[in-house]
Amino acid sequence: MIKARVTVIDIAKAAGVSKSTVSLVLQGSSLVNEGTRSKVNAVMRELGYVYNRGAANLRQAGAKSRIIGVVVNDLTNSFFAELAVGVDMVVQSAGFVQFLSNTGESIDRQREVVASMREHGISGLIVSPARATDAADFKPLVAAGIPVVVVVRNLPGAKVSSIVSDNRAGMMAAVEHLVGLGHKRIAFLGGFPDTAVFDDRLAGYRNGIEAAGLGYDEDLVISSAPSRAGGVEAIGKAIALGRRPTAAVCFNDAVAFGVCDGLRARRLEPGADFAVVGFDDVIEAQAAVPALTTVSVDPQGIGRRGAQMLLKQINAGKAEAETVTTAVRLVVRESCGAGKAAPARAGRA
Amino acid sequence: MIKARVTVIDIAKAAGVSKSTVSLVLQGSSLVNEGTRSKVNAVMRELGYVYNRGAANLRQAGAKSRIIGVVVNDLTNSFFAELAVGVDMVVQSAGFVQFLSNTGESIDRQREVVASMREHGISGLIVSPARATDAADFKPLVAAGIPVVVVVRNLPGAKVSSIVSDNRAGMMAAVEHLVGLGHKRIAFLGGFPDTAVFDDRLAGYRNGIEAAGLGYDEDLVISSAPSRAGGVEAIGKAIALGRRPTAAVCFNDAVAFGVCDGLRARRLEPGADFAVVGFDDVIEAQAAVPALTTVSVDPQGIGRRGAQMLLKQINAGKAEAETVTTAVRLVVRESCGAGKAAPARAGRA
DNA sequence: TGACAATATTGGAACGTTCCAAATAAATGA
DNA sequence: TCATTTATTTGGAACGTTCCAATATTGTCA
């Protein structure tokens, strides 16, 4: 068991040059002679040299650790897994690596992992914050000059960049579609009212309802946990209403699936007897029976976009916070009752 | 914009002690006086000190970076996302952080991320290898004394620890169950024959068939991509067979879902007209219609277990490779036609 | 040939920590 | 009081890189 690490000095000695030259080669400097370069490279390969980024970072004063921190609130939700994959794609091809952690909606955990990432000298952070995250939590990071991009859930008041989907427009489109199908009583089901995302989606719903000349009726807004179970609960309450709705837009796809479950438990067929529209377009949406009509937000795209934005800020050294909202589009499938769509499509590449 | 990093020396100066003492405090040494300790801690808080792990690792000769590398082959598959979450749980609570990367089944990518992780000085690696990974790929890691644990897919020939689920027993149980329901012609659908996992599952199928006194018939083994699309394809071929099977065990749940799709496209109802059993028990399995009878492998459990094993090896300094196969259990739901089970249960905590 | 530029190479001195051996201070025993 | 523990504290010297300023080497032009 030879534990001795091979260092740049070993290489230098073996190649008959100075450590400085080896360092130059490492950084692909054009200053070094072609012959020398290839010799050094050969020796490196031969001795099995592995670059010590820690040491390098030390010298480079925290500038470029080439580590990007990624924090998501629920990795078991495929929406966020996709997001992480999107980030990974661009981060990776830019020669960075991804430090990914899952907070499971715990803000304590979030604090921990962010602190830990900071200790490791991340050069930027992408975060989908846990519920009830304090906007001030990322203050120290940006004060230290570490770019932060908030995705999916925005943090009103925090002076960081953010990318959120156009929740309002998406929900409005969903309502319009249902109105176009002849529905007059459309409920808004699921979600916790204490989040910015909820507010946006609800606002879109309200806009859509009012634009259609239907009266906005508070009774038709039924919040619940943003989960499958929450959906079951919400549809239960909706059906118990005096003037029962004939359609619902849901806070997200998980809720929508729950709503479908709840409908079937009451011998109502989603799509045929009651129209259901989700939000997010998670992978399962197109495969479900009935296939879910939903608002597609392309989490992978958000991830890619967020990563690009972050990299831009890292390279720029200093960047002011920008906020983008990404377009969404309604994907009409079966659960809204708009007729059996063409046979389901294609896998993922 | 004051970029000056606060270092241990700044703290020392401000607290009127030496840097060595500050270092002692940092490591929670019992050598330092209680009064001094609290003073130092106070100053640290005041100046907003952040520990520089890079510098520490440098000195500690790569021993304890407290970084665990996690490499999965497909993060968009919830099976692996769950796995990562399981790892994260134990890794996190042991005070380590997780470096997670997705290879998307690309062995080039895998090589890249592993190299990158090594440069960052990970103290251990958990990997669910991409298809066709060369067992020698992890040789340098273990030679350098970095423990590696392979999960889910084993790497015959590699001298590393591994945790795989008991594929053989699981498939055998599935076959036995179908036999118990009266099926005589049971197909094995999906999966690529070039993987160890495929071999194991097929062996389990064969054992089950022969144990039941049914003849093993090669025609009933139809491989395909281990995906939903592959499932559609496989069931198509199965139905075209002369003596058509009446049931199938599938390579994994994705294939099983595809098989259900394919059945329905031919006006056959999975569960009623043809029995389908999957493998993995992905989250969607219990929510699907019909709920999928499948072999549950608890990816989160494997993740936790793998992480524990890895930590043990890290702490032990040197550990020989051990191999565990984790138990699996058949979860009977609807798709096998064993009668409507009790109403589906409960979410995830 | 000498002066100058261009091209390659190089020895320290950092970077922020931990470790070691040694120093200091305080407490104990005789 | 002095020697001897015991409890704290402390300066360097690493660790493996990068950066800087300086040096060697070569080539070019007059």
mmCIF file of C-alpha atoms in Angstrom, chain B:
data_model
loop_
_atom_site.group_PDB
_atom_site.id
_atom_site.type_symbol
_atom_site.label_atom_id
_atom_site.label_comp_id
_atom_site.label_asym_id
_atom_site.label_seq_id
_atom_site.Cartn_x
_atom_site.Cartn_y
_atom_site.Cartn_z
ATOM 1 C CA MET B 1 -17.134 44.862 -1.534
ATOM 2 C CA ILE B 2 -14.634 43.671 1.030
ATOM 3 C CA LYS B 3 -13.402 40.417 -0.400
ATOM 4 C CA ALA B 4 -10.883 39.690 2.320
ATOM 5 C CA ARG B 5 -11.451 36.235 3.649
ATOM 6 C CA VAL B 6 -11.475 35.937 7.407
ATOM 7 C CA THR B 7 -8.820 33.449 8.371
ATOM 8 C CA VAL B 8 -7.860 31.638 11.461
ATOM 9 C CA ILE B 9 -5.105 34.203 11.957
ATOM 10 C CA ASP B 10 -7.543 37.084 11.962
ATOM 11 C CA ILE B 11 -9.482 35.296 14.634
ATOM 12 C CA ALA B 12 -6.350 34.655 16.619
ATOM 13 C CA LYS B 13 -5.346 38.275 16.462
ATOM 14 C CA ALA B 14 -8.764 39.511 17.451
ATOM 15 C CA ALA B 15 -9.069 37.065 20.310
ATOM 16 C CA GLY B 16 -5.541 37.602 21.524
ATOM 17 C CA VAL B 17 -4.439 34.016 21.167
ATOM 18 C CA SER B 18 -2.308 32.114 18.695
ATOM 19 C CA LYS B 19 -3.565 30.518 15.515
ATOM 20 C CA SER B 20 -2.772 27.135 16.979
ATOM 21 C CA THR B 21 -5.236 27.707 19.747
ATOM 22 C CA VAL B 22 -7.904 28.721 17.293
ATOM 23 C CA SER B 23 -7.233 25.575 15.361
ATOM 24 C CA LEU B 24 -7.614 23.550 18.520
ATOM 25 C CA VAL B 25 -10.971 25.175 19.152
ATOM 26 C CA LEU B 26 -12.028 24.393 15.616
ATOM 27 C CA GLN B 27 -11.381 20.750 16.178
ATOM 28 C CA GLY B 28 -13.143 20.715 19.496
ATOM 29 C CA SER B 29 -10.020 19.677 21.315
ATOM 30 C CA SER B 30 -10.312 19.176 25.037
ATOM 31 C CA LEU B 31 -6.926 20.729 25.578
ATOM 32 C CA VAL B 32 -8.177 24.245 25.399
ATOM 33 C CA ASN B 33 -9.451 26.170 28.369
ATOM 34 C CA GLU B 34 -13.177 26.693 28.546
ATOM 35 C CA GLY B 35 -12.889 30.441 28.795
ATOM 36 C CA THR B 36 -10.582 30.670 25.824
ATOM 37 C CA ARG B 37 -12.815 28.454 23.810
ATOM 38 C CA SER B 38 -15.886 30.536 24.261
ATOM 39 C CA LYS B 39 -14.003 33.711 23.581
ATOM 40 C CA VAL B 40 -12.646 32.353 20.356
ATOM 41 C CA ASN B 41 -16.042 31.114 19.348
ATOM 42 C CA ALA B 42 -17.516 34.503 20.025
ATOM 43 C CA VAL B 43 -14.936 36.237 17.878
ATOM 44 C CA MET B 44 -15.523 33.758 15.085
ATOM 45 C CA ARG B 45 -19.185 34.488 15.060
ATOM 46 C CA GLU B 46 -18.570 38.179 15.192
ATOM 47 C CA LEU B 47 -16.173 38.265 12.278
ATOM 48 C CA GLY B 48 -18.203 35.828 10.229
ATOM 49 C CA TYR B 49 -15.505 33.242 9.957
ATOM 50 C CA VAL B 50 -15.980 30.397 7.525
ATOM 51 C CA TYR B 51 -13.887 27.311 7.768
ATOM 52 C CA ASN B 52 -11.743 26.537 4.787
ATOM 53 C CA ARG B 53 -11.927 22.842 4.306
ATOM 54 C CA GLY B 54 -9.668 22.950 1.298
ATOM 55 C CA ALA B 55 -6.783 24.212 3.344
ATOM 56 C CA ALA B 56 -7.486 21.707 6.057
ATOM 57 C CA ASN B 57 -7.587 18.801 3.653
ATOM 58 C CA LEU B 58 -4.326 19.908 2.227
ATOM 59 C CA ARG B 59 -2.626 19.481 5.534
ATOM 60 C CA GLN B 60 -4.461 16.370 6.570
ATOM 61 C CA ALA B 61 -3.010 14.572 3.599
ATOM 62 C CA GLY B 62 -6.229 13.642 1.902
ATOM 63 C CA ALA B 63 -7.283 11.639 4.895
ATOM 64 C CA LYS B 64 -10.613 13.169 5.719
ATOM 65 C CA SER B 65 -12.175 15.445 3.199
ATOM 66 C CA ARG B 66 -15.622 14.540 4.426
ATOM 67 C CA ILE B 67 -16.870 14.388 0.886
ATOM 68 C CA ILE B 68 -18.640 11.335 -0.430
ATOM 69 C CA GLY B 69 -18.977 10.968 -4.166
ATOM 70 C CA VAL B 70 -22.213 9.526 -5.452
ATOM 71 C CA VAL B 71 -22.591 8.543 -9.060
ATOM 72 C CA VAL B 72 -25.823 7.251 -10.502
ATOM 73 C CA ASN B 73 -26.617 6.169 -13.979
ATOM 74 C CA ASP B 74 -30.001 7.799 -14.347
ATOM 75 C CA LEU B 75 -31.234 10.354 -11.930
ATOM 76 C CA THR B 76 -34.474 10.928 -13.817
ATOM 77 C CA ASN B 77 -35.440 7.403 -12.898
ATOM 78 C CA SER B 78 -37.049 7.735 -9.523
ATOM 79 C CA PHE B 79 -35.481 4.497 -8.445
ATOM 80 C CA PHE B 80 -32.073 6.120 -8.491
ATOM 81 C CA ALA B 81 -33.287 9.411 -7.142
ATOM 82 C CA GLU B 82 -34.550 7.510 -4.117
ATOM 83 C CA LEU B 83 -31.256 5.757 -3.860
ATOM 84 C CA ALA B 84 -29.444 9.071 -3.764
ATOM 85 C CA VAL B 85 -31.782 10.330 -1.098
ATOM 86 C CA GLY B 86 -31.057 7.277 0.997
ATOM 87 C CA VAL B 87 -27.350 7.847 0.703
ATOM 88 C CA ASP B 88 -27.744 11.501 1.494
ATOM 89 C CA MET B 89 -29.551 10.722 4.717
ATOM 90 C CA VAL B 90 -26.807 8.780 6.360
ATOM 91 C CA VAL B 91 -23.962 10.615 4.768
ATOM 92 C CA GLN B 92 -25.362 13.872 5.932
ATOM 93 C CA SER B 93 -25.982 12.849 9.470
ATOM 94 C CA ALA B 94 -22.439 11.560 9.703
ATOM 95 C CA GLY B 95 -21.247 15.035 8.914
ATOM 96 C CA PHE B 96 -20.212 14.331 5.378
ATOM 97 C CA VAL B 97 -21.462 15.966 2.247
ATOM 98 C CA GLN B 98 -22.537 14.408 -0.940
ATOM 99 C CA PHE B 99 -21.111 15.093 -4.339
ATOM 100 C CA LEU B 100 -23.779 13.759 -6.652
ATOM 101 C CA SER B 101 -23.489 13.271 -10.360
ATOM 102 C CA ASN B 102 -25.560 11.692 -13.026
ATOM 103 C CA THR B 103 -23.964 9.802 -15.869
ATOM 104 C CA GLY B 104 -27.024 9.113 -17.942
ATOM 105 C CA GLU B 105 -25.555 5.711 -18.790
ATOM 106 C CA SER B 106 -22.558 7.251 -20.487
ATOM 107 C CA ILE B 107 -19.338 5.619 -19.476
ATOM 108 C CA ASP B 108 -17.338 8.556 -20.747
ATOM 109 C CA ARG B 109 -19.270 10.849 -18.546
ATOM 110 C CA GLN B 110 -18.786 8.440 -15.724
ATOM 111 C CA ARG B 111 -15.067 8.468 -16.190
ATOM 112 C CA GLU B 112 -15.104 12.241 -16.196
ATOM 113 C CA VAL B 113 -17.112 12.679 -13.065
ATOM 114 C CA VAL B 114 -15.159 10.084 -11.178
ATOM 115 C CA ALA B 115 -11.918 11.770 -12.166
ATOM 116 C CA SER B 116 -13.278 15.098 -11.132
ATOM 117 C CA MET B 117 -14.400 13.743 -7.813
ATOM 118 C CA ARG B 118 -11.017 12.316 -7.247
ATOM 119 C CA GLU B 119 -9.411 15.649 -7.888
ATOM 120 C CA HIS B 120 -11.635 17.068 -5.249
ATOM 121 C CA GLY B 121 -10.394 14.502 -2.820
ATOM 122 C CA ILE B 122 -13.499 12.489 -2.037
ATOM 123 C CA SER B 123 -13.021 10.140 0.829
ATOM 124 C CA GLY B 124 -15.255 7.494 -0.643
ATOM 125 C CA LEU B 125 -17.438 6.691 -3.623
ATOM 126 C CA ILE B 126 -20.821 5.110 -4.068
ATOM 127 C CA VAL B 127 -21.639 4.239 -7.601
ATOM 128 C CA SER B 128 -24.409 2.680 -9.553
ATOM 129 C CA PRO B 129 -22.361 2.038 -12.652
ATOM 130 C CA ALA B 130 -23.389 2.891 -16.167
ATOM 131 C CA ARG B 131 -24.117 -0.011 -18.436
ATOM 132 C CA ALA B 132 -21.021 -1.754 -19.758
ATOM 133 C CA THR B 133 -18.751 -0.208 -17.176
ATOM 134 C CA ASP B 134 -15.383 -1.871 -17.145
ATOM 135 C CA ALA B 135 -14.627 -3.460 -13.813
ATOM 136 C CA ALA B 136 -11.091 -2.063 -14.020
ATOM 137 C CA ASP B 137 -12.361 1.498 -14.073
ATOM 138 C CA PHE B 138 -12.319 1.768 -10.332
ATOM 139 C CA LYS B 139 -9.001 0.087 -9.865
ATOM 140 C CA PRO B 140 -7.029 3.336 -9.467
ATOM 141 C CA LEU B 141 -9.411 4.527 -6.796
ATOM 142 C CA VAL B 142 -9.053 1.526 -4.591
ATOM 143 C CA ALA B 143 -5.322 1.460 -5.260
ATOM 144 C CA ALA B 144 -5.219 4.968 -3.856
ATOM 145 C CA GLY B 145 -6.994 3.754 -0.768
ATOM 146 C CA ILE B 146 -10.357 5.296 -1.575
ATOM 147 C CA PRO B 147 -13.188 2.953 -0.613
ATOM 148 C CA VAL B 148 -15.710 2.251 -3.329
ATOM 149 C CA VAL B 149 -19.133 0.719 -2.933
ATOM 150 C CA VAL B 150 -20.990 -0.429 -5.987
ATOM 151 C CA VAL B 151 -24.736 -0.556 -5.702
ATOM 152 C CA VAL B 152 -27.633 -1.987 -7.664
ATOM 153 C CA ARG B 153 -25.561 -3.278 -10.529
ATOM 154 C CA ASN B 154 -22.618 -5.364 -9.590
ATOM 155 C CA LEU B 155 -19.311 -5.345 -11.340
ATOM 156 C CA PRO B 156 -18.078 -8.890 -11.562
ATOM 157 C CA GLY B 157 -14.335 -8.950 -11.210
ATOM 158 C CA ALA B 158 -13.942 -5.585 -9.555
ATOM 159 C CA LYS B 159 -12.487 -5.877 -6.109
ATOM 160 C CA VAL B 160 -14.915 -3.496 -4.485
ATOM 161 C CA SER B 161 -17.791 -3.853 -2.078
ATOM 162 C CA SER B 162 -21.210 -4.106 -3.524
ATOM 163 C CA ILE B 163 -24.828 -4.165 -2.572
ATOM 164 C CA VAL B 164 -27.286 -5.653 -4.926
ATOM 165 C CA SER B 165 -30.792 -6.806 -4.365
ATOM 166 C CA ASP B 166 -31.589 -10.450 -4.470
ATOM 167 C CA ASN B 167 -32.677 -10.477 -8.070
ATOM 168 C CA ARG B 168 -32.810 -14.180 -8.346
ATOM 169 C CA ALA B 169 -34.992 -14.777 -5.325
ATOM 170 C CA GLY B 170 -37.265 -11.916 -6.276
ATOM 171 C CA MET B 171 -37.922 -13.209 -9.730
ATOM 172 C CA MET B 172 -38.424 -16.688 -8.390
ATOM 173 C CA ALA B 173 -41.034 -15.433 -5.987
ATOM 174 C CA ALA B 174 -42.802 -13.642 -8.794
ATOM 175 C CA VAL B 175 -42.941 -16.778 -10.882
ATOM 176 C CA GLU B 176 -44.127 -18.865 -7.964
ATOM 177 C CA HIS B 177 -46.908 -16.430 -7.337
ATOM 178 C CA LEU B 178 -48.082 -16.588 -10.935
ATOM 179 C CA VAL B 179 -47.889 -20.355 -10.871
ATOM 180 C CA GLY B 180 -49.995 -20.290 -7.749
ATOM 181 C CA LEU B 181 -52.593 -18.333 -9.669
ATOM 182 C CA GLY B 182 -52.758 -21.149 -12.177
ATOM 183 C CA HIS B 183 -50.601 -19.834 -15.005
ATOM 184 C CA LYS B 184 -48.740 -22.376 -17.064
ATOM 185 C CA ARG B 185 -47.143 -20.233 -19.748
ATOM 186 C CA ILE B 186 -45.248 -17.380 -18.216
ATOM 187 C CA ALA B 187 -42.996 -15.109 -20.246
ATOM 188 C CA PHE B 188 -39.924 -13.166 -19.199
ATOM 189 C CA LEU B 189 -40.041 -9.777 -20.869
ATOM 190 C CA GLY B 190 -37.555 -6.976 -21.356
ATOM 191 C CA GLY B 191 -34.016 -6.062 -20.395
ATOM 192 C CA PHE B 192 -30.705 -6.253 -22.182
ATOM 193 C CA PRO B 193 -28.944 -9.588 -21.918
ATOM 194 C CA ASP B 194 -25.508 -8.041 -21.478
ATOM 195 C CA THR B 195 -25.910 -7.087 -17.860
ATOM 196 C CA ALA B 196 -25.330 -8.990 -14.658
ATOM 197 C CA VAL B 197 -28.703 -7.905 -13.366
ATOM 198 C CA PHE B 198 -30.408 -9.422 -16.371
ATOM 199 C CA ASP B 199 -28.602 -12.682 -15.889
ATOM 200 C CA ASP B 200 -29.626 -12.881 -12.260
ATOM 201 C CA ARG B 201 -33.241 -12.105 -12.900
ATOM 202 C CA LEU B 202 -33.428 -14.520 -15.765
ATOM 203 C CA ALA B 203 -31.836 -17.206 -13.619
ATOM 204 C CA GLY B 204 -34.479 -16.585 -10.980
ATOM 205 C CA TYR B 205 -37.172 -16.911 -13.591
ATOM 206 C CA ARG B 206 -35.732 -20.160 -14.840
ATOM 207 C CA ASN B 207 -35.416 -21.550 -11.328
ATOM 208 C CA GLY B 208 -39.010 -20.672 -10.633
ATOM 209 C CA ILE B 209 -40.273 -22.220 -13.836
ATOM 210 C CA GLU B 210 -38.362 -25.426 -13.311
ATOM 211 C CA ALA B 211 -39.219 -25.663 -9.636
ATOM 212 C CA ALA B 212 -42.844 -25.590 -10.668
ATOM 213 C CA GLY B 213 -42.290 -28.471 -13.034
ATOM 214 C CA LEU B 214 -43.018 -26.339 -16.069
ATOM 215 C CA GLY B 215 -40.528 -26.699 -18.866
ATOM 216 C CA TYR B 216 -38.176 -23.783 -19.463
ATOM 217 C CA ASP B 217 -38.933 -22.478 -22.936
ATOM 218 C CA GLU B 218 -36.470 -20.095 -24.545
ATOM 219 C CA ASP B 219 -39.134 -18.659 -26.796
ATOM 220 C CA LEU B 220 -40.791 -17.136 -23.774
ATOM 221 C CA VAL B 221 -37.736 -15.032 -22.974
ATOM 222 C CA ILE B 222 -37.988 -11.838 -24.965
ATOM 223 C CA SER B 223 -35.431 -9.148 -24.310
ATOM 224 C CA SER B 224 -35.824 -5.490 -25.153
ATOM 225 C CA ALA B 225 -34.738 -2.097 -23.924
ATOM 226 C CA PRO B 226 -35.424 -1.863 -20.179
ATOM 227 C CA SER B 227 -37.900 0.928 -20.766
ATOM 228 C CA ARG B 228 -41.557 1.519 -21.258
ATOM 229 C CA ALA B 229 -41.109 1.455 -25.024
ATOM 230 C CA GLY B 230 -39.196 -1.773 -24.709
ATOM 231 C CA GLY B 231 -42.092 -3.265 -22.805
ATOM 232 C CA VAL B 232 -44.545 -2.415 -25.565
ATOM 233 C CA GLU B 233 -42.277 -4.068 -28.063
ATOM 234 C CA ALA B 234 -41.744 -7.187 -25.988
ATOM 235 C CA ILE B 235 -45.382 -7.855 -25.288
ATOM 236 C CA GLY B 236 -46.070 -7.435 -28.992
ATOM 237 C CA LYS B 237 -43.697 -10.262 -29.787
ATOM 238 C CA ALA B 238 -45.036 -12.356 -26.930
ATOM 239 C CA ILE B 239 -48.587 -12.144 -28.193
ATOM 240 C CA ALA B 240 -47.518 -13.057 -31.684
ATOM 241 C CA LEU B 241 -46.165 -16.340 -30.348
ATOM 242 C CA GLY B 242 -47.777 -19.592 -31.386
ATOM 243 C CA ARG B 243 -48.731 -20.708 -27.922
ATOM 244 C CA ARG B 244 -49.347 -17.348 -26.374
ATOM 245 C CA PRO B 245 -48.382 -16.868 -22.716
ATOM 246 C CA THR B 246 -51.011 -15.860 -20.191
ATOM 247 C CA ALA B 247 -48.697 -14.035 -17.829
ATOM 248 C CA ALA B 248 -45.349 -12.308 -17.745
ATOM 249 C CA VAL B 249 -42.689 -11.304 -15.314
ATOM 250 C CA CYS B 250 -40.911 -8.193 -16.467
ATOM 251 C CA PHE B 251 -37.324 -7.111 -16.199
ATOM 252 C CA ASN B 252 -38.354 -3.975 -14.336
ATOM 253 C CA ASP B 253 -41.325 -1.763 -13.660
ATOM 254 C CA ALA B 254 -40.765 0.448 -16.662
ATOM 255 C CA VAL B 255 -41.041 -2.580 -18.902
ATOM 256 C CA ALA B 256 -44.091 -3.704 -16.995
ATOM 257 C CA PHE B 257 -45.808 -0.392 -17.610
ATOM 258 C CA GLY B 258 -44.993 -0.712 -21.274
ATOM 259 C CA VAL B 259 -46.424 -4.199 -21.290
ATOM 260 C CA CYS B 260 -49.653 -2.854 -19.812
ATOM 261 C CA ASP B 261 -49.764 -0.196 -22.513
ATOM 262 C CA GLY B 262 -49.211 -2.791 -25.178
ATOM 263 C CA LEU B 263 -51.925 -5.025 -23.781
ATOM 264 C CA ARG B 264 -54.445 -2.249 -23.717
ATOM 265 C CA ALA B 265 -53.590 -1.297 -27.255
ATOM 266 C CA ARG B 266 -54.737 -4.818 -28.127
ATOM 267 C CA ARG B 267 -57.870 -4.505 -26.029
ATOM 268 C CA LEU B 268 -56.551 -6.751 -23.327
ATOM 269 C CA GLU B 269 -56.872 -5.590 -19.769
ATOM 270 C CA PRO B 270 -53.751 -6.113 -17.658
ATOM 271 C CA GLY B 271 -54.665 -8.057 -14.552
ATOM 272 C CA ALA B 272 -57.889 -9.433 -15.969
ATOM 273 C CA ASP B 273 -56.849 -10.832 -19.356
ATOM 274 C CA PHE B 274 -53.136 -11.141 -18.793
ATOM 275 C CA ALA B 275 -51.087 -11.118 -15.614
ATOM 276 C CA VAL B 276 -48.170 -8.727 -15.342
ATOM 277 C CA VAL B 277 -45.529 -8.558 -12.643
ATOM 278 C CA GLY B 278 -42.817 -5.912 -12.497
ATOM 279 C CA PHE B 279 -39.579 -5.490 -10.609
ATOM 280 C CA ASP B 280 -38.260 -2.617 -8.481
ATOM 281 C CA ASP B 281 -41.434 -1.171 -7.014
ATOM 282 C CA VAL B 282 -40.873 2.366 -8.184
ATOM 283 C CA ILE B 283 -43.070 4.974 -6.599
ATOM 284 C CA GLU B 284 -45.468 5.042 -9.516
ATOM 285 C CA ALA B 285 -46.150 1.336 -9.158
ATOM 286 C CA GLN B 286 -48.711 1.586 -6.409
ATOM 287 C CA ALA B 287 -50.463 4.539 -7.975
ATOM 288 C CA ALA B 288 -50.782 3.123 -11.457
ATOM 289 C CA VAL B 289 -53.999 1.699 -12.804
ATOM 290 C CA PRO B 290 -54.026 -1.157 -12.363
ATOM 291 C CA ALA B 291 -51.651 -1.003 -9.416
ATOM 292 C CA LEU B 292 -48.593 -2.974 -10.340
ATOM 293 C CA THR B 293 -47.721 -6.230 -8.670
ATOM 294 C CA THR B 294 -43.983 -6.066 -8.396
ATOM 295 C CA VAL B 295 -40.896 -7.035 -6.485
ATOM 296 C CA SER B 296 -40.011 -4.331 -4.033
ATOM 297 C CA VAL B 297 -36.369 -3.490 -3.640
ATOM 298 C CA ASP B 298 -36.393 -0.328 -1.529
ATOM 299 C CA PRO B 299 -33.803 1.818 -3.253
ATOM 300 C CA GLN B 300 -33.642 4.201 -0.345
ATOM 301 C CA GLY B 301 -32.717 1.307 1.891
ATOM 302 C CA ILE B 302 -29.971 0.263 -0.471
ATOM 303 C CA GLY B 303 -28.713 3.811 -0.481
ATOM 304 C CA ARG B 304 -28.647 3.973 3.277
ATOM 305 C CA ARG B 305 -27.025 0.636 3.560
ATOM 306 C CA GLY B 306 -24.418 1.458 0.966
ATOM 307 C CA ALA B 307 -23.585 4.670 2.704
ATOM 308 C CA GLN B 308 -23.192 2.905 6.020
ATOM 309 C CA MET B 309 -20.926 0.357 4.486
ATOM 310 C CA LEU B 310 -18.844 3.063 2.909
ATOM 311 C CA LEU B 311 -18.544 5.056 6.094
ATOM 312 C CA LYS B 312 -17.505 1.948 7.925
ATOM 313 C CA GLN B 313 -14.745 1.381 5.443
ATOM 314 C CA ILE B 314 -13.649 4.972 5.606
ATOM 315 C CA ASN B 315 -13.415 4.862 9.340
ATOM 316 C CA ALA B 316 -11.683 1.538 9.339
ATOM 317 C CA GLY B 317 -9.022 3.021 7.133
ATOM 318 C CA LYS B 318 -8.704 -0.148 5.186
ATOM 319 C CA ALA B 319 -11.498 -2.580 4.521
ATOM 320 C CA GLU B 320 -11.767 -5.611 2.366
ATOM 321 C CA ALA B 321 -14.487 -5.824 -0.196
ATOM 322 C CA GLU B 322 -17.698 -7.319 1.048
ATOM 323 C CA THR B 323 -20.750 -8.165 -0.939
ATOM 324 C CA VAL B 324 -24.263 -8.115 0.370
ATOM 325 C CA THR B 325 -27.443 -8.934 -1.377
ATOM 326 C CA THR B 326 -30.473 -7.360 0.148
ATOM 327 C CA ALA B 327 -33.722 -9.145 0.533
ATOM 328 C CA VAL B 328 -36.632 -8.252 -1.687
ATOM 329 C CA ARG B 329 -40.285 -9.000 -1.333
ATOM 330 C CA LEU B 330 -43.140 -9.495 -3.694
ATOM 331 C CA VAL B 331 -45.832 -6.871 -3.391
ATOM 332 C CA VAL B 332 -49.086 -8.225 -4.681
ATOM 333 C CA ARG B 333 -51.358 -5.589 -6.131
ATOM 334 C CA GLU B 334 -53.686 -5.715 -9.089
ATOM 335 C CA SER B 335 -51.790 -6.262 -12.285
ATOM 336 C CA CYS B 336 -51.260 -9.938 -11.611
ATOM 337 C CA GLY B 337 -54.973 -10.521 -11.417
ATOM 338 C CA ALA B 338 -54.869 -11.686 -7.826
ATOM 339 C CA GLY B 339 -58.081 -9.833 -7.149
ATOM 340 C CA LYS B 340 -58.481 -6.206 -6.207
ATOM 341 C CA ALA B 341 -56.284 -5.677 -3.226
ATOM 342 C CA ALA B 342 -57.393 -3.570 -0.328
ATOM 343 C CA PRO B 343 -57.593 0.101 -1.283
ATOM 344 C CA ALA B 344 -54.159 1.474 -1.946
ATOM 345 C CA ARG B 345 -52.318 2.812 0.947
ATOM 346 C CA ALA B 346 -50.678 5.833 2.149
ATOM 347 C CA GLY B 347 -47.990 8.052 0.882
ATOM 348 C CA ARG B 348 -44.477 8.382 1.805
ATOM 349 C CA ALA B 349 -43.704 10.025 5.134
#
